[in-house]
mmCIF file of C-alpha atoms and ligand atoms in Angstrom:
data_model
loop_
_atom_site.group_PDB
_atom_site.id
_atom_site.type_symbol
_atom_site.label_atom_id
_atom_site.label_comp_id
_atom_site.label_asym_id
_atom_site.label_seq_id
_atom_site.Cartn_x
_atom_site.Cartn_y
_atom_site.Cartn_z
ATOM 1 C CA UNK I 1 -85.246 1.778 43.494
ATOM 2 C CA UNK I 2 -81.877 1.736 41.787
ATOM 3 C CA UNK I 3 -80.598 -1.823 41.366
ATOM 4 C CA UNK I 4 -77.027 -1.127 40.333
ATOM 5 C CA UNK I 5 -74.700 -3.559 42.051
ATOM 6 C CA UNK I 6 -70.984 -2.891 41.852
ATOM 7 C CA UNK I 7 -69.566 -6.369 41.360
ATOM 8 C CA UNK I 8 -65.942 -7.486 41.620
ATOM 9 C CA UNK I 9 -64.531 -10.628 40.044
ATOM 10 C CA UNK I 10 -61.583 -11.477 42.288
ATOM 11 C CA UNK I 11 -59.284 -13.635 40.210
ATOM 12 C CA UNK I 12 -56.735 -15.753 42.061
ATOM 13 C CA UNK I 13 -53.245 -16.317 40.765
ATOM 14 C CA UNK I 14 -51.781 -19.760 41.276
ATOM 15 C CA UNK I 15 -51.911 -21.428 44.690
ATOM 16 C CA UNK I 16 -49.102 -23.891 45.262
ATOM 17 C CA UNK I 17 -49.551 -27.251 46.967
ATOM 18 C CA UNK I 18 -47.644 -26.150 50.071
ATOM 19 C CA UNK I 19 -49.505 -22.836 50.477
ATOM 20 C CA UNK I 20 -51.555 -22.841 53.692
ATOM 21 C CA UNK I 21 -55.236 -21.918 53.851
ATOM 22 C CA UNK I 22 -54.223 -19.092 56.191
ATOM 23 C CA UNK I 23 -51.870 -17.619 53.564
ATOM 24 C CA UNK I 24 -54.557 -17.951 50.888
ATOM 25 C CA UNK I 25 -57.129 -16.193 53.061
ATOM 26 C CA UNK I 26 -54.673 -13.291 53.472
ATOM 27 C CA UNK I 27 -54.549 -13.038 49.659
ATOM 28 C CA UNK I 28 -58.334 -13.192 49.364
ATOM 29 C CA UNK I 29 -58.620 -10.509 52.044
ATOM 30 C CA UNK I 30 -56.298 -8.248 50.049
ATOM 31 C CA UNK I 31 -58.643 -8.638 47.078
ATOM 32 C CA UNK I 32 -61.609 -7.932 49.339
ATOM 33 C CA UNK I 33 -59.893 -4.753 50.613
ATOM 34 C CA UNK I 34 -59.295 -3.634 47.035
ATOM 35 C CA UNK I 35 -62.949 -4.364 46.310
ATOM 36 C CA UNK I 36 -63.959 -2.205 49.250
ATOM 37 C CA UNK I 37 -61.691 0.627 48.087
ATOM 38 C CA UNK I 38 -63.473 0.379 44.725
ATOM 39 C CA UNK I 39 -66.910 0.512 46.333
ATOM 40 C CA UNK I 40 -67.921 -3.073 45.510
ATOM 41 C CA UNK I 41 -71.179 -4.490 46.882
ATOM 42 C CA UNK I 42 -70.380 -8.065 45.906
ATOM 43 C CA UNK I 43 -67.158 -10.016 45.256
ATOM 44 C CA UNK I 44 -66.972 -13.294 43.351
ATOM 45 C CA UNK I 45 -64.063 -15.576 44.217
ATOM 46 C CA UNK I 46 -63.086 -18.647 42.251
ATOM 47 C CA UNK I 47 -63.798 -22.394 42.364
ATOM 48 C CA UNK I 48 -61.899 -24.237 45.140
ATOM 49 C CA UNK I 49 -60.524 -20.843 46.113
ATOM 50 C CA UNK I 50 -58.722 -21.968 49.263
ATOM 51 C CA UNK I 51 -56.270 -24.505 47.840
ATOM 52 C CA UNK I 52 -54.361 -25.581 44.791
ATOM 53 C CA UNK I 53 -56.479 -27.471 42.244
ATOM 54 C CA UNK I 54 -55.929 -30.793 44.038
ATOM 55 C CA UNK I 55 -57.999 -32.994 41.648
ATOM 56 C CA UNK I 56 -54.877 -33.137 39.484
ATOM 57 C CA UNK I 57 -53.315 -35.480 42.069
ATOM 58 C CA UNK I 58 -54.150 -39.173 41.966
ATOM 59 C CA UNK I 59 -54.456 -40.778 45.382
ATOM 60 C CA UNK I 60 -55.451 -44.419 45.644
ATOM 61 C CA UNK I 61 -56.823 -44.032 49.147
ATOM 62 C CA UNK I 62 -59.300 -41.209 48.713
ATOM 63 C CA UNK I 63 -59.520 -40.612 52.479
ATOM 64 C CA UNK I 64 -55.962 -39.267 52.203
ATOM 65 C CA UNK I 65 -57.436 -36.359 50.246
ATOM 66 C CA UNK I 66 -59.715 -35.245 53.082
ATOM 67 C CA UNK I 67 -57.267 -32.578 54.293
ATOM 68 C CA UNK I 68 -58.143 -30.612 51.133
ATOM 69 C CA UNK I 69 -61.776 -30.383 52.307
ATOM 70 C CA UNK I 70 -63.578 -28.057 54.763
ATOM 71 C CA UNK I 71 -65.936 -29.767 57.188
ATOM 72 C CA UNK I 72 -67.362 -26.445 58.373
ATOM 73 C CA UNK I 73 -68.039 -23.152 56.621
ATOM 74 C CA UNK I 74 -67.032 -20.739 57.925
ATOM 75 C CA UNK I 75 -64.294 -22.200 60.073
ATOM 76 C CA UNK I 76 -61.703 -20.332 62.152
ATOM 77 C CA UNK I 77 -59.236 -20.049 59.235
ATOM 78 C CA UNK I 78 -61.809 -18.597 56.846
ATOM 79 C CA UNK I 79 -63.642 -16.483 59.446
ATOM 80 C CA UNK I 80 -61.581 -13.302 58.752
ATOM 81 C CA UNK I 81 -63.143 -13.147 55.281
ATOM 82 C CA UNK I 82 -66.640 -13.329 56.755
ATOM 83 C CA UNK I 83 -65.749 -10.774 59.442
ATOM 84 C CA UNK I 84 -64.369 -8.314 56.902
ATOM 85 C CA UNK I 85 -67.401 -8.712 54.658
ATOM 86 C CA UNK I 86 -69.813 -8.171 57.541
ATOM 87 C CA UNK I 87 -67.886 -5.159 58.900
ATOM 88 C CA UNK I 88 -67.914 -3.431 55.513
ATOM 89 C CA UNK I 89 -71.241 -4.679 54.164
ATOM 90 C CA UNK I 90 -69.884 -6.591 51.172
ATOM 91 C CA UNK I 91 -71.422 -9.813 49.885
ATOM 92 C CA UNK I 92 -69.286 -12.545 48.376
ATOM 93 C CA UNK I 93 -69.335 -15.935 46.664
ATOM 94 C CA UNK I 94 -66.626 -18.432 47.571
ATOM 95 C CA UNK I 95 -65.827 -21.870 46.163
ATOM 96 C CA UNK I 96 -64.355 -24.608 48.361
ATOM 97 C CA UNK I 97 -64.217 -28.380 48.784
ATOM 98 C CA UNK I 98 -66.959 -29.442 51.188
ATOM 99 C CA UNK I 99 -67.024 -32.552 53.380
ATOM 100 C CA UNK I 100 -70.409 -32.994 55.024
ATOM 101 C CA UNK I 101 -71.032 -34.420 58.484
ATOM 102 C CA UNK I 102 -72.366 -37.548 56.736
ATOM 103 C CA UNK I 103 -69.003 -37.893 54.946
ATOM 104 C CA UNK I 104 -70.075 -36.729 51.467
ATOM 105 C CA UNK I 105 -67.714 -34.683 49.327
ATOM 106 C CA UNK I 106 -68.857 -31.848 47.083
ATOM 107 C CA UNK I 107 -67.309 -29.084 45.002
ATOM 108 C CA UNK I 108 -69.270 -26.254 46.592
ATOM 109 C CA UNK I 109 -69.834 -22.531 46.493
ATOM 110 C CA UNK I 110 -71.528 -20.382 49.124
ATOM 111 C CA UNK I 111 -73.165 -17.000 48.703
ATOM 112 C CA UNK I 112 -72.661 -14.701 51.666
ATOM 113 C CA UNK I 113 -74.790 -11.577 52.006
ATOM 114 C CA UNK I 114 -73.501 -8.171 53.186
ATOM 115 C CA UNK I 115 -74.381 -9.027 56.786
ATOM 116 C CA UNK I 116 -71.989 -11.976 56.636
ATOM 117 C CA UNK I 117 -74.658 -14.685 56.572
ATOM 118 C CA UNK I 118 -74.581 -17.619 54.189
ATOM 119 C CA UNK I 119 -77.764 -17.195 52.176
ATOM 120 C CA UNK I 120 -77.087 -19.684 49.384
ATOM 121 C CA UNK I 121 -75.217 -22.891 48.749
ATOM 122 C CA UNK I 122 -74.568 -24.603 45.427
ATOM 123 C CA UNK I 123 -72.877 -27.964 44.805
ATOM 124 C CA UNK I 124 -71.295 -28.534 41.381
ATOM 125 C CA UNK I 125 -73.509 -30.708 39.214
ATOM 126 C CA UNK I 126 -71.349 -31.300 36.117
ATOM 127 C CA UNK I 127 -68.140 -32.947 37.289
ATOM 128 C CA UNK I 128 -65.605 -33.205 34.465
ATOM 129 C CA UNK I 129 -62.678 -35.567 34.139
ATOM 130 C CA UNK I 130 -62.445 -39.180 35.236
ATOM 131 C CA UNK I 131 -62.415 -41.536 38.219
ATOM 132 C CA UNK I 132 -59.279 -43.653 37.773
ATOM 133 C CA UNK I 133 -55.671 -42.869 36.853
ATOM 134 C CA UNK I 134 -55.412 -42.385 33.066
ATOM 135 C CA UNK I 135 -51.817 -42.513 31.810
ATOM 136 C CA UNK I 136 -52.807 -41.301 28.319
ATOM 137 C CA UNK I 137 -53.575 -37.863 29.727
ATOM 138 C CA UNK I 138 -50.803 -35.306 30.009
ATOM 139 C CA UNK I 139 -52.179 -34.552 33.483
ATOM 140 C CA UNK I 140 -54.986 -35.940 35.575
ATOM 141 C CA UNK I 141 -58.374 -34.328 36.263
ATOM 142 C CA UNK I 142 -59.944 -36.459 38.990
ATOM 143 C CA UNK I 143 -63.064 -34.541 39.967
ATOM 144 C CA UNK I 144 -65.165 -37.658 39.372
ATOM 145 C CA UNK I 145 -63.002 -39.473 41.930
ATOM 146 C CA UNK I 146 -63.061 -36.908 44.705
ATOM 147 C CA UNK I 147 -66.533 -35.356 44.449
ATOM 148 C CA UNK I 148 -70.117 -36.516 44.190
ATOM 149 C CA UNK I 149 -72.406 -34.694 41.741
ATOM 150 C CA UNK I 150 -74.213 -31.856 43.487
ATOM 151 C CA UNK I 151 -77.560 -32.679 45.056
ATOM 152 C CA UNK I 152 -79.073 -29.210 45.335
ATOM 153 C CA UNK I 153 -80.007 -28.502 41.711
ATOM 154 C CA UNK I 154 -79.565 -24.934 40.467
ATOM 155 C CA UNK I 155 -81.365 -22.775 43.036
ATOM 156 C CA UNK I 156 -81.519 -18.984 42.898
ATOM 157 C CA UNK I 157 -81.851 -16.602 45.807
ATOM 158 C CA UNK I 158 -83.468 -13.207 46.329
ATOM 159 C CA UNK I 159 -80.745 -11.149 47.951
ATOM 160 C CA UNK I 160 -78.875 -7.873 47.401
ATOM 161 C CA UNK I 161 -81.913 -6.446 45.548
ATOM 162 C CA UNK I 162 -81.760 -9.106 42.862
ATOM 163 C CA UNK I 163 -82.210 -12.740 41.905
ATOM 164 C CA UNK I 164 -78.848 -14.467 42.216
ATOM 165 C CA UNK I 165 -77.573 -17.844 41.069
ATOM 166 C CA UNK I 166 -74.322 -19.780 41.114
ATOM 167 C CA UNK I 167 -72.678 -22.546 39.158
ATOM 168 C CA UNK I 168 -69.121 -23.840 39.074
ATOM 169 C CA UNK I 169 -66.614 -24.117 36.238
ATOM 170 C CA UNK I 170 -67.599 -26.992 33.932
ATOM 171 C CA UNK I 171 -71.269 -26.199 34.597
ATOM 172 C CA UNK I 172 -70.841 -23.096 32.408
ATOM 173 C CA UNK I 173 -70.376 -25.276 29.325
ATOM 174 C CA UNK I 174 -73.906 -26.710 29.655
ATOM 175 C CA UNK I 175 -76.809 -24.539 28.473
ATOM 176 C CA UNK I 176 -79.113 -26.422 30.848
ATOM 177 C CA UNK I 177 -77.259 -24.850 33.793
ATOM 178 C CA UNK I 178 -78.141 -21.314 32.783
ATOM 179 C CA UNK I 179 -81.610 -22.196 31.500
ATOM 180 C CA UNK I 180 -82.703 -23.810 34.775
ATOM 181 C CA UNK I 181 -81.705 -20.608 36.557
ATOM 182 C CA UNK I 182 -83.170 -18.495 33.741
ATOM 183 C CA UNK I 183 -86.486 -20.222 34.338
ATOM 184 C CA UNK I 184 -86.349 -18.883 37.892
ATOM 185 C CA UNK I 185 -85.750 -15.348 36.653
ATOM 186 C CA UNK I 186 -82.053 -15.206 37.496
ATOM 187 C CA UNK I 187 -80.435 -11.788 37.070
ATOM 188 C CA UNK I 188 -76.830 -12.484 38.010
ATOM 189 C CA UNK I 189 -74.951 -15.794 37.838
ATOM 190 C CA UNK I 190 -71.654 -16.142 39.696
ATOM 191 C CA UNK I 191 -69.128 -18.826 38.890
ATOM 192 C CA UNK I 192 -65.511 -19.679 39.516
ATOM 193 C CA UNK I 193 -63.293 -21.840 37.336
ATOM 194 C CA UNK I 194 -60.003 -23.758 37.289
ATOM 195 C CA UNK I 195 -59.486 -24.503 33.614
ATOM 196 C CA UNK I 196 -56.249 -25.831 32.159
ATOM 197 C CA UNK I 197 -54.794 -23.515 29.502
ATOM 198 C CA UNK I 198 -54.250 -26.512 27.225
ATOM 199 C CA UNK I 199 -56.125 -29.766 26.610
ATOM 200 C CA UNK I 200 -54.583 -32.833 28.279
ATOM 201 C CA UNK I 201 -55.953 -35.053 25.487
ATOM 202 C CA UNK I 202 -55.538 -32.841 22.380
ATOM 203 C CA UNK I 203 -52.102 -31.335 21.890
ATOM 204 C CA UNK I 204 -53.046 -29.179 18.905
ATOM 205 C CA UNK I 205 -55.907 -27.331 20.628
ATOM 206 C CA UNK I 206 -54.635 -23.797 21.132
ATOM 207 C CA UNK I 207 -54.896 -21.730 24.280
ATOM 208 C CA UNK I 208 -56.782 -19.150 22.198
ATOM 209 C CA UNK I 209 -59.410 -21.697 21.150
ATOM 210 C CA UNK I 210 -59.850 -22.754 24.754
ATOM 211 C CA UNK I 211 -60.227 -19.152 25.898
ATOM 212 C CA UNK I 212 -62.809 -18.725 23.131
ATOM 213 C CA UNK I 213 -64.773 -21.707 24.539
ATOM 214 C CA UNK I 214 -64.500 -20.216 28.016
ATOM 215 C CA UNK I 215 -65.985 -16.891 27.016
ATOM 216 C CA UNK I 216 -68.407 -18.267 24.430
ATOM 217 C CA UNK I 217 -70.344 -20.331 26.950
ATOM 218 C CA UNK I 218 -70.568 -17.542 29.529
ATOM 219 C CA UNK I 219 -71.571 -14.972 26.901
ATOM 220 C CA UNK I 220 -74.248 -17.238 25.426
ATOM 221 C CA UNK I 221 -75.532 -18.176 28.905
ATOM 222 C CA UNK I 222 -75.864 -14.480 29.732
ATOM 223 C CA UNK I 223 -77.591 -13.501 26.469
ATOM 224 C CA UNK I 224 -79.938 -16.480 26.179
ATOM 225 C CA UNK I 225 -81.169 -15.962 29.737
ATOM 226 C CA UNK I 226 -80.890 -12.174 29.834
ATOM 227 C CA UNK I 227 -78.714 -12.064 32.922
ATOM 228 C CA UNK I 228 -75.319 -10.879 34.087
ATOM 229 C CA UNK I 229 -72.583 -13.519 34.373
ATOM 230 C CA UNK I 230 -69.476 -13.105 36.501
ATOM 231 C CA UNK I 231 -66.766 -15.675 35.786
ATOM 232 C CA UNK I 232 -63.706 -15.743 38.040
ATOM 233 C CA UNK I 233 -60.626 -17.820 37.260
ATOM 234 C CA UNK I 234 -57.866 -19.368 39.242
ATOM 235 C CA UNK I 235 -55.013 -18.712 36.856
ATOM 236 C CA UNK I 236 -51.326 -19.243 36.303
ATOM 237 C CA UNK I 237 -48.846 -22.014 36.890
ATOM 238 C CA UNK I 238 -49.705 -24.397 39.724
ATOM 239 C CA UNK I 239 -47.055 -27.019 40.182
ATOM 240 C CA UNK I 240 -46.048 -26.932 36.514
ATOM 241 C CA UNK I 241 -49.651 -26.929 35.241
ATOM 242 C CA UNK I 242 -51.032 -23.823 33.550
ATOM 243 C CA UNK I 243 -54.543 -22.583 34.315
ATOM 244 C CA UNK I 244 -56.161 -20.006 32.051
ATOM 245 C CA UNK I 245 -57.133 -16.530 33.268
ATOM 246 C CA UNK I 246 -59.726 -14.503 31.329
ATOM 247 C CA UNK I 247 -61.979 -13.686 34.290
ATOM 248 C CA UNK I 248 -64.794 -11.525 33.054
ATOM 249 C CA UNK I 249 -68.084 -9.801 33.692
ATOM 250 C CA UNK I 250 -70.674 -10.312 30.941
ATOM 251 C CA UNK I 251 -73.772 -8.150 30.475
ATOM 252 C CA UNK I 252 -77.245 -9.454 29.509
ATOM 253 C CA UNK I 253 -76.482 -8.743 25.844
ATOM 254 C CA UNK I 254 -73.668 -11.278 26.119
ATOM 255 C CA UNK I 255 -70.931 -8.649 25.893
ATOM 256 C CA UNK I 256 -67.790 -8.807 28.017
ATOM 257 C CA UNK I 257 -67.669 -5.513 29.920
ATOM 258 C CA UNK I 258 -64.674 -6.239 32.172
ATOM 259 C CA UNK I 259 -61.769 -8.636 31.643
ATOM 260 C CA UNK I 260 -58.625 -9.444 33.640
ATOM 261 C CA UNK I 261 -55.254 -8.746 32.059
ATOM 262 C CA UNK I 262 -52.949 -10.944 34.144
ATOM 263 C CA UNK I 263 -52.661 -14.494 35.473
ATOM 264 C CA UNK I 264 -52.230 -13.188 39.033
ATOM 265 C CA UNK I 265 -54.502 -12.100 41.865
ATOM 266 C CA UNK I 266 -56.465 -9.349 40.134
ATOM 267 C CA UNK I 267 -59.759 -7.583 40.727
ATOM 268 C CA UNK I 268 -62.009 -6.302 37.961
ATOM 269 C CA UNK I 269 -65.209 -4.428 38.700
ATOM 270 C CA UNK I 270 -68.348 -3.272 36.944
ATOM 271 C CA UNK I 271 -71.587 -1.551 37.884
ATOM 272 C CA UNK I 272 -74.111 -4.247 37.006
ATOM 273 C CA UNK I 273 -77.567 -2.747 36.579
ATOM 274 C CA UNK I 274 -79.924 -5.620 37.309
ATOM 275 C CA UNK I 275 -82.736 -3.712 35.607
ATOM 276 C CA UNK I 276 -80.876 -4.167 32.316
ATOM 277 C CA UNK I 277 -82.074 -7.798 32.355
ATOM 278 C CA UNK I 278 -85.674 -6.758 31.919
ATOM 279 C CA UNK I 279 -85.731 -5.799 28.233
ATOM 280 C CA UNK I 280 -84.612 -9.169 26.841
ATOM 281 C CA UNK I 281 -86.575 -11.051 29.510
ATOM 282 C CA UNK I 282 -89.720 -9.258 28.316
ATOM 283 C CA UNK I 283 -89.067 -9.526 24.560
ATOM 284 C CA UNK I 284 -86.839 -12.009 22.713
ATOM 285 C CA UNK I 285 -86.479 -14.222 25.785
ATOM 286 C CA UNK I 286 -89.960 -13.886 27.211
ATOM 287 C CA UNK I 287 -89.980 -17.594 28.036
ATOM 288 C CA UNK I 288 -93.713 -17.770 28.770
ATOM 289 C CA UNK I 289 -94.500 -16.363 25.326
ATOM 290 C CA UNK I 290 -91.992 -18.199 23.168
ATOM 291 C CA UNK I 291 -90.712 -21.455 24.637
ATOM 292 C CA UNK I 292 -92.107 -24.660 23.079
ATOM 293 C CA UNK I 293 -91.696 -27.250 25.796
ATOM 294 C CA UNK I 294 -93.721 -29.828 23.861
ATOM 295 C CA UNK I 295 -90.584 -30.241 21.729
ATOM 296 C CA UNK I 296 -88.005 -30.306 24.502
ATOM 297 C CA UNK I 297 -88.813 -33.709 26.032
ATOM 298 C CA UNK I 298 -85.470 -35.251 25.131
ATOM 299 C CA UNK I 299 -83.664 -32.701 27.289
ATOM 300 C CA UNK I 300 -85.009 -34.359 30.413
ATOM 301 C CA UNK I 301 -85.515 -37.950 29.287
ATOM 302 C CA UNK I 302 -82.265 -38.707 27.479
ATOM 303 C CA UNK I 303 -78.621 -38.219 28.536
ATOM 304 C CA UNK I 304 -76.444 -39.238 25.567
ATOM 305 C CA UNK I 305 -76.949 -38.424 21.879
ATOM 306 C CA UNK I 306 -79.000 -40.958 19.885
ATOM 307 C CA UNK I 307 -78.411 -40.354 16.151
ATOM 308 C CA UNK I 308 -80.887 -41.853 13.687
ATOM 309 C CA UNK I 309 -80.098 -45.332 12.345
ATOM 310 C CA UNK I 310 -77.908 -45.319 9.206
HETATM 311 N N1 LIG K 401 -62.678 -27.299 37.104
HETATM 312 C C1 LIG K 401 -63.275 -27.640 35.948
HETATM 313 O O1 LIG K 401 -64.467 -27.968 35.927
HETATM 314 N N2 LIG K 401 -62.521 -27.604 34.844
HETATM 315 C C2 LIG K 401 -62.986 -28.043 33.552
HETATM 316 C C3 LIG K 401 -61.844 -28.595 32.768
HETATM 317 C C4 LIG K 401 -62.096 -29.971 32.474
HETATM 318 S S1 LIG K 401 -60.811 -30.732 31.615
HETATM 319 C C5 LIG K 401 -61.060 -32.363 31.977
HETATM 320 C C6 LIG K 401 -63.670 -26.981 32.717
HETATM 321 O O2 LIG K 401 -64.692 -27.300 32.109
HETATM 322 O O3 LIG K 401 -63.171 -25.867 32.626
#
């Protein structure tokens, strides 16, 4: 059986604060239509794909932020995306802000299969930023205020002829994210990101260095776990704040094989052969043969660095 999956990374350009979910879904549908015209089997949308990146706004009363969240998925506004996917047999991954019936808030992504069913859900584990207002920052990044850390771990799912995983934005910077999925045989990891072009705390860090970090972690995650990685940005100027683009598809050798060229809504595609994961999984990264877990205890017993005494 051929396991070539034509994958689209559907980058979003900026979404302004006033832009309605309905208007955003029209944009996402346009990308989905382009993906269909290009023969895609699977489309990866970005993190918090339905709204502006609202964690940049400080709100003392956090309940006031609830309008940014979805309490159902799908819901009538988002349904057209599910309907289109089902009608044309295209799977997709979509990031959104989730409010549960118990009142919990997560930064979430769902994986929808080509029959339009949600087959996977992931809740962002590594929440960057801070909880309170921090005037020393050039802008705020309040994910720790508005979300709880994900409670689902890093599951993978057998669907679309492969083993699929998801993570979200800051998760890509942590090798543990990819390794936990690698240990479940993951073949394709999908992620969306909203990453400021510059550093709010370090004025002399260049946009090029930050783009290097962006790609470095996805390329190393792909290579070290012998899997495809699809990283989809929300890019451009939201409300005066620049988000980087650089959406890409990375092969299991860690090479970027498709890359966006703009900071707007833009689709890139690639035929990802899931069988290409096998060689590295069976040789250099044959985990069963080569990993030395007797030396990895600190990874799971210690959070912060503990340098030796001076
Ligand atoms: N959305 C997200 O996770 N963004 C972070 C930027 C953090 S800056 C405080 C990222 O790692 O790209």
